[in-house]
């Protein structure tokens, strides 16, 4: 890591300190100038160091960051101690260098000197009291052992000598004061060592404590040497050990400057705790069995230093006392020295007791730590397993709603949350918005204000904590809930695509769980965006590139879905097939680009008129299809008419110089269940009705009752076989199928007018549908010939009744319709075919169908002529009474026609009028049953 550069102020302070030290050491070594000059310089120079320390410690006490109240008071007391010593040194300088008199002892300087020691001890005690409690007794005892050892040494060699020289009250006060100095230094040293032992770590706090302790050691050293030399009357200003005071105060000043220049970045608390030391030792022990691998050298020295100091100090005192020949007990160690040794042993014993107690406490803490760690590891493992299951679940589906549902359920399990809410709101792209997904679902009803608060919450970029008590109107008891809500974005490539919130009612989330929720946000956001892109790709594959409607494949898929839904719910469904009239003319005249524009125009018009839940598609080149859920046949006819009216207002103009070309559509309608119970047949019927609408020019054609009755007959196997032949004929001549259905319809009108029974009407229905089955043997070129037939061709055409009778006669159960099939071209006057029967020789049902057959032939377009109008065809029937038609049958037919709406060219057109009559029911049905949304 790159070190922080020093500021100009820092460089100036360090530089000045170095100059101060060099000058001071030079003056002590060389003693330049006269003794008076040297003494004045030395006394004045000694004021600078404590004054410097006073200013530094006071600044740190006032400006230091993250200091406790006890720590600030401690540094203020240390600053006062520095000031007291500086004041004492100033008074000393005044007496010795200004007044040039001997400094009185005790005198004013001693008030400053003597005050500095207690103030320093009190300040260090405050600093020690602000440190962590862990191991405090051990640190105190370590320092007490070391300080006691030094104290024994100082007491024996210095203090006891002064006490022994007490001669008078005045000299007694002087000697007690002189002995108090080293004792105060011992107390300060004890406090400094205790502070240094408790500081721990490797940060700025450790360095600051080291500077402070070393500074006090230098002060104690200087005081001890002063007392020793003063005892022997050998002290003079500028002695070689005077640097101890100056350098000691400078180090104390730097002890305050270091935290200001390089503040700690909240070093881990474990760094100074025994647990951390044990963890470090355990980690190092793995590399070997040597004690040096268990405990670092610096730590080992710090542990042994108090014992070494005490042992060395007591050893020197005991040896000296043993060899002291001035005592009467020479050769023996005195009782007071033995008592001091006992005191040291007592301190060591207490140190071991407290160590054992502390180790027991630490062992319990370590066990609790391990148990908690195992629980955390187990919980974390379970969360990671749940996260893995969530990742699999959200990535195995390609449906957006399923991704959201799986994410909500698995997030609840992973975080052990009481509720999870996922949502998004994209104002720029509303189609990408996610409705709120709530798990469990009953939360939506029990806490609607919570859902409203979350979905209205501003988008967040990072994890956000929201206490439940801060959510307005959550519930009556929200204010006392201790739980919280975590909100984080769903991210895809670092971009938010939604939001997820996890809630707990009774407790907050653990420290590592927000990070887990952020990981979930990334996983779910990625899966959600992938599902969206997959849906967009599927949508693009399902859409016709020209009209943007569903293509042929997709419309069959949607029809299958809607048809199964209609079957399951027993609801109707309709299909409208649409064909663009004369579309080939657009392409041939204006080109395919213009044709594409026409298709787009038609698609937009259909979309504007259809309901939002209707399904539109482009079925073929110029064919469109509409799937209408929950729509019966009458309502489908109304919708088709509405679309036709809308298209009647559409036109296309290629440019300003071309004429306006109208755009029109033909419509074929089929419905479930009225027309078919099979979706494939439903499409076939709609397409057949579309074809009929185009040929007739009516524009809209639905399924007639005759067609429905026709399908009902298909349950009979024999009829189905013959009907397949009619279909084969229709494939050769598209006129046949529609003609057969119209003949059946007209014949049933006549049968109803004559009052025939249901059984007879059923025979007429079957016979009408199959009466031209014999045309299967007529060549296709004759059936499709656009002009009049030649005599030879006509003779071949006249054979179809006999061929039909042969076919029908060979099918079991079809005997009842033989008269219709064989005789429907016989004439009343005997000029018909194939048998030229006349009058009542012709079978009754043959005469009936002959009228219906002739009317259908006249009112239907043929390849060689256009259809006749309704009135013209009626007149032709009237003219043919007694010649071509049985008069009774003709009169009954005219009466039946008069009861129907005149002017219609085919019975299929009557379906539109039936739909108009059914409008109120259809509207009511549509309103009551909302269909599946598209």
JSON list of N, CA, C and O in Angstrom, two decimals, residues 322-368:
[
{"chain": "A", "resi": 322, "resn": "UNK", "atom": "N", "xyz": [23.14, -8.95, 50.87]},
{"chain": "A", "resi": 322, "resn": "UNK", "atom": "CA", "xyz": [23.86, -10.09, 51.44]},
{"chain": "A", "resi": 322, "resn": "UNK", "atom": "C", "xyz": [25.32, -9.74, 51.70]},
{"chain": "A", "resi": 322, "resn": "UNK", "atom": "O", "xyz": [25.92, -10.16, 52.69]},
{"chain": "A", "resi": 323, "resn": "UNK", "atom": "N", "xyz": [25.89, -8.92, 50.81]},
{"chain": "A", "resi": 323, "resn": "UNK", "atom": "CA", "xyz": [27.31, -8.58, 50.90]},
{"chain": "A", "resi": 323, "resn": "UNK", "atom": "C", "xyz": [27.56, -7.29, 51.64]},
{"chain": "A", "resi": 323, "resn": "UNK", "atom": "O", "xyz": [28.71, -6.83, 51.72]},
{"chain": "A", "resi": 324, "resn": "UNK", "atom": "N", "xyz": [26.53, -6.64, 52.14]},
{"chain": "A", "resi": 324, "resn": "UNK", "atom": "CA", "xyz": [26.69, -5.34, 52.81]},
{"chain": "A", "resi": 324, "resn": "UNK", "atom": "C", "xyz": [27.36, -5.58, 54.18]},
{"chain": "A", "resi": 324, "resn": "UNK", "atom": "O", "xyz": [26.75, -6.14, 55.11]},
{"chain": "A", "resi": 325, "resn": "UNK", "atom": "N", "xyz": [28.62, -5.17, 54.30]},
{"chain": "A", "resi": 325, "resn": "UNK", "atom": "CA", "xyz": [29.38, -5.41, 55.52]},
{"chain": "A", "resi": 325, "resn": "UNK", "atom": "C", "xyz": [29.09, -4.40, 56.61]},
{"chain": "A", "resi": 325, "resn": "UNK", "atom": "O", "xyz": [29.51, -4.57, 57.76]},
{"chain": "A", "resi": 326, "resn": "UNK", "atom": "N", "xyz": [28.31, -3.34, 56.25]},
{"chain": "A", "resi": 326, "resn": "UNK", "atom": "CA", "xyz": [28.01, -2.31, 57.24]},
{"chain": "A", "resi": 326, "resn": "UNK", "atom": "C", "xyz": [26.92, -2.76, 58.20]},
{"chain": "A", "resi": 326, "resn": "UNK", "atom": "O", "xyz": [26.69, -2.12, 59.22]},
{"chain": "A", "resi": 327, "resn": "UNK", "atom": "N", "xyz": [26.24, -3.83, 57.85]},
{"chain": "A", "resi": 327, "resn": "UNK", "atom": "CA", "xyz": [25.17, -4.29, 58.72]},
{"chain": "A", "resi": 327, "resn": "UNK", "atom": "C", "xyz": [25.71, -5.34, 59.68]},
{"chain": "A", "resi": 327, "resn": "UNK", "atom": "O", "xyz": [26.64, -6.07, 59.37]},
{"chain": "A", "resi": 328, "resn": "UNK", "atom": "N", "xyz": [24.99, -5.46, 60.77]},
{"chain": "A", "resi": 328, "resn": "UNK", "atom": "CA", "xyz": [25.39, -6.44, 61.79]},
{"chain": "A", "resi": 328, "resn": "UNK", "atom": "C", "xyz": [25.07, -7.86, 61.33]},
{"chain": "A", "resi": 328, "resn": "UNK", "atom": "O", "xyz": [25.64, -8.82, 61.82]},
{"chain": "A", "resi": 329, "resn": "UNK", "atom": "N", "xyz": [24.13, -7.94, 60.36]},
{"chain": "A", "resi": 329, "resn": "UNK", "atom": "CA", "xyz": [23.71, -9.25, 59.87]},
{"chain": "A", "resi": 329, "resn": "UNK", "atom": "C", "xyz": [24.36, -9.56, 58.54]},
{"chain": "A", "resi": 329, "resn": "UNK", "atom": "O", "xyz": [23.75, -10.16, 57.64]},
{"chain": "A", "resi": 330, "resn": "UNK", "atom": "N", "xyz": [25.59, -9.11, 58.37]},
{"chain": "A", "resi": 330, "resn": "UNK", "atom": "CA", "xyz": [26.29, -9.36, 57.11]},
{"chain": "A", "resi": 330, "resn": "UNK", "atom": "C", "xyz": [26.40, -10.85, 56.87]},
{"chain": "A", "resi": 330, "resn": "UNK", "atom": "O", "xyz": [26.61, -11.62, 57.80]},
{"chain": "A", "resi": 331, "resn": "UNK", "atom": "N", "xyz": [26.25, -11.22, 55.63]},
{"chain": "A", "resi": 331, "resn": "UNK", "atom": "CA", "xyz": [26.26, -12.63, 55.26]},
{"chain": "A", "resi": 331, "resn": "UNK", "atom": "C", "xyz": [24.88, -13.24, 55.23]},
{"chain": "A", "resi": 331, "resn": "UNK", "atom": "O", "xyz": [24.74, -14.43, 54.92]},
{"chain": "A", "resi": 332, "resn": "UNK", "atom": "N", "xyz": [23.92, -12.43, 55.59]},
{"chain": "A", "resi": 332, "resn": "UNK", "atom": "CA", "xyz": [22.52, -12.86, 55.54]},
{"chain": "A", "resi": 332, "resn": "UNK", "atom": "C", "xyz": [21.71, -11.78, 54.82]},
{"chain": "A", "resi": 332, "resn": "UNK", "atom": "O", "xyz": [22.09, -10.61, 54.77]},
{"chain": "A", "resi": 333, "resn": "UNK", "atom": "N", "xyz": [20.57, -12.19, 54.29]},
{"chain": "A", "resi": 333, "resn": "UNK", "atom": "CA", "xyz": [19.65, -11.24, 53.65]},
{"chain": "A", "resi": 333, "resn": "UNK", "atom": "C", "xyz": [18.72, -10.72, 54.72]},
{"chain": "A", "resi": 333, "resn": "UNK", "atom": "O", "xyz": [18.13, -11.48, 55.50]},
{"chain": "A", "resi": 334, "resn": "UNK", "atom": "N", "xyz": [18.53, -9.40, 54.74]},
{"chain": "A", "resi": 334, "resn": "UNK", "atom": "CA", "xyz": [17.73, -8.77, 55.79]},
{"chain": "A", "resi": 334, "resn": "UNK", "atom": "C", "xyz": [16.27, -9.14, 55.65]},
{"chain": "A", "resi": 334, "resn": "UNK", "atom": "O", "xyz": [15.79, -9.55, 54.58]},
{"chain": "A", "resi": 335, "resn": "UNK", "atom": "N", "xyz": [15.55, -8.96, 56.79]},
{"chain": "A", "resi": 335, "resn": "UNK", "atom": "CA", "xyz": [14.13, -9.31, 56.79]},
{"chain": "A", "resi": 335, "resn": "UNK", "atom": "C", "xyz": [13.31, -8.44, 55.84]},
{"chain": "A", "resi": 335, "resn": "UNK", "atom": "O", "xyz": [12.37, -8.90, 55.18]},
{"chain": "A", "resi": 336, "resn": "UNK", "atom": "N", "xyz": [13.67, -7.14, 55.76]},
{"chain": "A", "resi": 336, "resn": "UNK", "atom": "CA", "xyz": [12.89, -6.27, 54.87]},
{"chain": "A", "resi": 336, "resn": "UNK", "atom": "C", "xyz": [13.07, -6.64, 53.40]},
{"chain": "A", "resi": 336, "resn": "UNK", "atom": "O", "xyz": [12.14, -6.55, 52.61]},
{"chain": "A", "resi": 337, "resn": "UNK", "atom": "N", "xyz": [14.25, -7.09, 53.03]},
{"chain": "A", "resi": 337, "resn": "UNK", "atom": "CA", "xyz": [14.46, -7.53, 51.63]},
{"chain": "A", "resi": 337, "resn": "UNK", "atom": "C", "xyz": [13.70, -8.82, 51.38]},
{"chain": "A", "resi": 337, "resn": "UNK", "atom": "O", "xyz": [13.08, -9.01, 50.32]},
{"chain": "A", "resi": 338, "resn": "UNK", "atom": "N", "xyz": [13.70, -9.73, 52.38]},
{"chain": "A", "resi": 338, "resn": "UNK", "atom": "CA", "xyz": [12.92, -10.95, 52.22]},
{"chain": "A", "resi": 338, "resn": "UNK", "atom": "C", "xyz": [11.42, -10.64, 52.11]},
{"chain": "A", "resi": 338, "resn": "UNK", "atom": "O", "xyz": [10.69, -11.30, 51.35]},
{"chain": "A", "resi": 339, "resn": "UNK", "atom": "N", "xyz": [10.99, -9.63, 52.88]},
{"chain": "A", "resi": 339, "resn": "UNK", "atom": "CA", "xyz": [9.58, -9.24, 52.80]},
{"chain": "A", "resi": 339, "resn": "UNK", "atom": "C", "xyz": [9.25, -8.72, 51.39]},
{"chain": "A", "resi": 339, "resn": "UNK", "atom": "O", "xyz": [8.19, -9.02, 50.82]},
{"chain": "A", "resi": 340, "resn": "UNK", "atom": "N", "xyz": [10.19, -7.94, 50.85]},
{"chain": "A", "resi": 340, "resn": "UNK", "atom": "CA", "xyz": [9.98, -7.45, 49.48]},
{"chain": "A", "resi": 340, "resn": "UNK", "atom": "C", "xyz": [9.96, -8.61, 48.49]},
{"chain": "A", "resi": 340, "resn": "UNK", "atom": "O", "xyz": [9.17, -8.63, 47.53]},
{"chain": "A", "resi": 341, "resn": "UNK", "atom": "N", "xyz": [10.81, -9.60, 48.70]},
{"chain": "A", "resi": 341, "resn": "UNK", "atom": "CA", "xyz": [10.78, -10.77, 47.83]},
{"chain": "A", "resi": 341, "resn": "UNK", "atom": "C", "xyz": [9.48, -11.53, 47.96]},
{"chain": "A", "resi": 341, "resn": "UNK", "atom": "O", "xyz": [8.92, -12.03, 46.96]},
{"chain": "A", "resi": 342, "resn": "UNK", "atom": "N", "xyz": [8.97, -11.63, 49.22]},
{"chain": "A", "resi": 342, "resn": "UNK", "atom": "CA", "xyz": [7.66, -12.27, 49.41]},
{"chain": "A", "resi": 342, "resn": "UNK", "atom": "C", "xyz": [6.55, -11.51, 48.69]},
{"chain": "A", "resi": 342, "resn": "UNK", "atom": "O", "xyz": [5.62, -12.12, 48.13]},
{"chain": "A", "resi": 343, "resn": "UNK", "atom": "N", "xyz": [6.66, -10.17, 48.72]},
{"chain": "A", "resi": 343, "resn": "UNK", "atom": "CA", "xyz": [5.66, -9.37, 47.99]},
{"chain": "A", "resi": 343, "resn": "UNK", "atom": "C", "xyz": [5.69, -9.68, 46.49]},
{"chain": "A", "resi": 343, "resn": "UNK", "atom": "O", "xyz": [4.64, -9.82, 45.87]},
{"chain": "A", "resi": 344, "resn": "UNK", "atom": "N", "xyz": [6.88, -9.81, 45.94]},
{"chain": "A", "resi": 344, "resn": "UNK", "atom": "CA", "xyz": [6.98, -10.13, 44.52]},
{"chain": "A", "resi": 344, "resn": "UNK", "atom": "C", "xyz": [6.41, -11.52, 44.22]},
{"chain": "A", "resi": 344, "resn": "UNK", "atom": "O", "xyz": [5.71, -11.73, 43.22]},
{"chain": "A", "resi": 345, "resn": "UNK", "atom": "N", "xyz": [6.70, -12.47, 45.13]},
{"chain": "A", "resi": 345, "resn": "UNK", "atom": "CA", "xyz": [6.16, -13.81, 44.93]},
{"chain": "A", "resi": 345, "resn": "UNK", "atom": "C", "xyz": [4.63, -13.79, 45.01]},
{"chain": "A", "resi": 345, "resn": "UNK", "atom": "O", "xyz": [3.93, -14.47, 44.23]},
{"chain": "A", "resi": 346, "resn": "UNK", "atom": "N", "xyz": [4.12, -13.01, 45.94]},
{"chain": "A", "resi": 346, "resn": "UNK", "atom": "CA", "xyz": [2.66, -12.88, 46.05]},
{"chain": "A", "resi": 346, "resn": "UNK", "atom": "C", "xyz": [2.06, -12.33, 44.75]},
{"chain": "A", "resi": 346, "resn": "UNK", "atom": "O", "xyz": [1.02, -12.82, 44.26]},
{"chain": "A", "resi": 347, "resn": "UNK", "atom": "N", "xyz": [2.70, -11.30, 44.18]},
{"chain": "A", "resi": 347, "resn": "UNK", "atom": "CA", "xyz": [2.19, -10.73, 42.92]},
{"chain": "A", "resi": 347, "resn": "UNK", "atom": "C", "xyz": [2.23, -11.76, 41.80]},
{"chain": "A", "resi": 347, "resn": "UNK", "atom": "O", "xyz": [1.29, -11.86, 41.00]},
{"chain": "A", "resi": 348, "resn": "UNK", "atom": "N", "xyz": [3.32, -12.52, 41.74]},
{"chain": "A", "resi": 348, "resn": "UNK", "atom": "CA", "xyz": [3.43, -13.55, 40.71]},
{"chain": "A", "resi": 348, "resn": "UNK", "atom": "C", "xyz": [2.35, -14.62, 40.90]},
{"chain": "A", "resi": 348, "resn": "UNK", "atom": "O", "xyz": [1.71, -15.08, 39.93]},
{"chain": "A", "resi": 349, "resn": "UNK", "atom": "N", "xyz": [2.12, -15.01, 42.16]},
{"chain": "A", "resi": 349, "resn": "UNK", "atom": "CA", "xyz": [1.08, -16.00, 42.45]},
{"chain": "A", "resi": 349, "resn": "UNK", "atom": "C", "xyz": [-0.29, -15.48, 42.03]},
{"chain": "A", "resi": 349, "resn": "UNK", "atom": "O", "xyz": [-1.08, -16.20, 41.40]},
{"chain": "A", "resi": 350, "resn": "UNK", "atom": "N", "xyz": [-0.58, -14.23, 42.38]},
{"chain": "A", "resi": 350, "resn": "UNK", "atom": "CA", "xyz": [-1.88, -13.65, 41.98]},
{"chain": "A", "resi": 350, "resn": "UNK", "atom": "C", "xyz": [-1.98, -13.55, 40.46]},
{"chain": "A", "resi": 350, "resn": "UNK", "atom": "O", "xyz": [-3.06, -13.75, 39.88]},
{"chain": "A", "resi": 351, "resn": "UNK", "atom": "N", "xyz": [-0.85, -13.25, 39.85]},
{"chain": "A", "resi": 351, "resn": "UNK", "atom": "CA", "xyz": [-0.86, -13.18, 38.37]},
{"chain": "A", "resi": 351, "resn": "UNK", "atom": "C", "xyz": [-1.26, -14.53, 37.77]},
{"chain": "A", "resi": 351, "resn": "UNK", "atom": "O", "xyz": [-2.05, -14.59, 36.83]},
{"chain": "A", "resi": 352, "resn": "UNK", "atom": "N", "xyz": [-0.74, -15.62, 38.34]},
{"chain": "A", "resi": 352, "resn": "UNK", "atom": "CA", "xyz": [-1.06, -16.93, 37.80]},
{"chain": "A", "resi": 352, "resn": "UNK", "atom": "C", "xyz": [-2.53, -17.29, 38.06]},
{"chain": "A", "resi": 352, "resn": "UNK", "atom": "O", "xyz": [-3.19, -17.90, 37.21]},
{"chain": "A", "resi": 353, "resn": "UNK", "atom": "N", "xyz": [-3.03, -16.90, 39.25]},
{"chain": "A", "resi": 353, "resn": "UNK", "atom": "CA", "xyz": [-4.44, -17.17, 39.55]},
{"chain": "A", "resi": 353, "resn": "UNK", "atom": "C", "xyz": [-5.34, -16.45, 38.54]},
{"chain": "A", "resi": 353, "resn": "UNK", "atom": "O", "xyz": [-6.27, -17.04, 37.96]},
{"chain": "A", "resi": 354, "resn": "UNK", "atom": "N", "xyz": [-5.06, -15.18, 38.33]},
{"chain": "A", "resi": 354, "resn": "UNK", "atom": "CA", "xyz": [-5.88, -14.41, 37.38]},
{"chain": "A", "resi": 354, "resn": "UNK", "atom": "C", "xyz": [-5.72, -14.95, 35.96]},
{"chain": "A", "resi": 354, "resn": "UNK", "atom": "O", "xyz": [-6.65, -14.91, 35.17]},
{"chain": "A", "resi": 355, "resn": "UNK", "atom": "N", "xyz": [-4.52, -15.44, 35.66]},
{"chain": "A", "resi": 355, "resn": "UNK", "atom": "CA", "xyz": [-4.33, -16.03, 34.33]},
{"chain": "A", "resi": 355, "resn": "UNK", "atom": "C", "xyz": [-5.20, -17.27, 34.15]},
{"chain": "A", "resi": 355, "resn": "UNK", "atom": "O", "xyz": [-5.82, -17.47, 33.10]},
{"chain": "A", "resi": 356, "resn": "UNK", "atom": "N", "xyz": [-5.23, -18.12, 35.20]},
{"chain": "A", "resi": 356, "resn": "UNK", "atom": "CA", "xyz": [-6.07, -19.31, 35.12]},
{"chain": "A", "resi": 356, "resn": "UNK", "atom": "C", "xyz": [-7.54, -18.95, 34.99]},
{"chain": "A", "resi": 356, "resn": "UNK", "atom": "O", "xyz": [-8.28, -19.53, 34.18]},
{"chain": "A", "resi": 357, "resn": "UNK", "atom": "N", "xyz": [-7.97, -17.97, 35.80]},
{"chain": "A", "resi": 357, "resn": "UNK", "atom": "CA", "xyz": [-9.37, -17.54, 35.72]},
{"chain": "A", "resi": 357, "resn": "UNK", "atom": "C", "xyz": [-9.69, -16.97, 34.33]},
{"chain": "A", "resi": 357, "resn": "UNK", "atom": "O", "xyz": [-10.74, -17.25, 33.74]},
{"chain": "A", "resi": 358, "resn": "UNK", "atom": "N", "xyz": [-8.77, -16.17, 33.84]},
{"chain": "A", "resi": 358, "resn": "UNK", "atom": "CA", "xyz": [-8.99, -15.58, 32.51]},
{"chain": "A", "resi": 358, "resn": "UNK", "atom": "C", "xyz": [-9.02, -16.64, 31.43]},
{"chain": "A", "resi": 358, "resn": "UNK", "atom": "O", "xyz": [-9.81, -16.58, 30.49]},
{"chain": "A", "resi": 359, "resn": "UNK", "atom": "N", "xyz": [-8.13, -17.64, 31.58]},
{"chain": "A", "resi": 359, "resn": "UNK", "atom": "CA", "xyz": [-8.13, -18.72, 30.59]},
{"chain": "A", "resi": 359, "resn": "UNK", "atom": "C", "xyz": [-9.44, -19.50, 30.60]},
{"chain": "A", "resi": 359, "resn": "UNK", "atom": "O", "xyz": [-9.93, -19.93, 29.55]},
{"chain": "A", "resi": 360, "resn": "UNK", "atom": "N", "xyz": [-10.01, -19.70, 31.80]},
{"chain": "A", "resi": 360, "resn": "UNK", "atom": "CA", "xyz": [-11.30, -20.37, 31.87]},
{"chain": "A", "resi": 360, "resn": "UNK", "atom": "C", "xyz": [-12.38, -19.55, 31.18]},
{"chain": "A", "resi": 360, "resn": "UNK", "atom": "O", "xyz": [-13.22, -20.09, 30.44]},
{"chain": "A", "resi": 361, "resn": "UNK", "atom": "N", "xyz": [-12.35, -18.25, 31.44]},
{"chain": "A", "resi": 361, "resn": "UNK", "atom": "CA", "xyz": [-13.33, -17.38, 30.78]},
{"chain": "A", "resi": 361, "resn": "UNK", "atom": "C", "xyz": [-13.14, -17.42, 29.27]},
{"chain": "A", "resi": 361, "resn": "UNK", "atom": "O", "xyz": [-14.11, -17.54, 28.49]},
{"chain": "A", "resi": 362, "resn": "UNK", "atom": "N", "xyz": [-11.88, -17.34, 28.84]},
{"chain": "A", "resi": 362, "resn": "UNK", "atom": "CA", "xyz": [-11.60, -17.37, 27.41]},
{"chain": "A", "resi": 362, "resn": "UNK", "atom": "C", "xyz": [-11.99, -18.71, 26.79]},
{"chain": "A", "resi": 362, "resn": "UNK", "atom": "O", "xyz": [-12.45, -18.78, 25.66]},
{"chain": "A", "resi": 363, "resn": "UNK", "atom": "N", "xyz": [-11.77, -19.79, 27.56]},
{"chain": "A", "resi": 363, "resn": "UNK", "atom": "CA", "xyz": [-12.17, -21.11, 27.05]},
{"chain": "A", "resi": 363, "resn": "UNK", "atom": "C", "xyz": [-13.67, -21.17, 26.84]},
{"chain": "A", "resi": 363, "resn": "UNK", "atom": "O", "xyz": [-14.15, -21.69, 25.82]},
{"chain": "A", "resi": 364, "resn": "UNK", "atom": "N", "xyz": [-14.41, -20.66, 27.84]},
{"chain": "A", "resi": 364, "resn": "UNK", "atom": "CA", "xyz": [-15.87, -20.61, 27.67]},
{"chain": "A", "resi": 364, "resn": "UNK", "atom": "C", "xyz": [-16.28, -19.76, 26.48]},
{"chain": "A", "resi": 364, "resn": "UNK", "atom": "O", "xyz": [-17.17, -20.12, 25.71]},
{"chain": "A", "resi": 365, "resn": "UNK", "atom": "N", "xyz": [-15.61, -18.61, 26.35]},
{"chain": "A", "resi": 365, "resn": "UNK", "atom": "CA", "xyz": [-15.92, -17.74, 25.20]},
{"chain": "A", "resi": 365, "resn": "UNK", "atom": "C", "xyz": [-15.57, -18.43, 23.89]},
{"chain": "A", "resi": 365, "resn": "UNK", "atom": "O", "xyz": [-16.29, -18.31, 22.90]},
{"chain": "A", "resi": 366, "resn": "UNK", "atom": "N", "xyz": [-14.43, -19.15, 23.90]},
{"chain": "A", "resi": 366, "resn": "UNK", "atom": "CA", "xyz": [-14.02, -19.84, 22.68]},
{"chain": "A", "resi": 366, "resn": "UNK", "atom": "C", "xyz": [-15.00, -20.94, 22.32]},
{"chain": "A", "resi": 366, "resn": "UNK", "atom": "O", "xyz": [-15.32, -21.14, 21.14]},
{"chain": "A", "resi": 367, "resn": "UNK", "atom": "N", "xyz": [-15.47, -21.68, 23.35]},
{"chain": "A", "resi": 367, "resn": "UNK", "atom": "CA", "xyz": [-16.47, -22.71, 23.07]},
{"chain": "A", "resi": 367, "resn": "UNK", "atom": "C", "xyz": [-17.75, -22.10, 22.52]},
{"chain": "A", "resi": 367, "resn": "UNK", "atom": "O", "xyz": [-18.34, -22.61, 21.56]},
{"chain": "A", "resi": 368, "resn": "UNK", "atom": "N", "xyz": [-18.19, -21.00, 23.17]},
{"chain": "A", "resi": 368, "resn": "UNK", "atom": "CA", "xyz": [-19.39, -20.33, 22.66]},
{"chain": "A", "resi": 368, "resn": "UNK", "atom": "C", "xyz": [-19.16, -19.81, 21.24]},
{"chain": "A", "resi": 368, "resn": "UNK", "atom": "O", "xyz": [-20.05, -19.88, 20.38]}
]
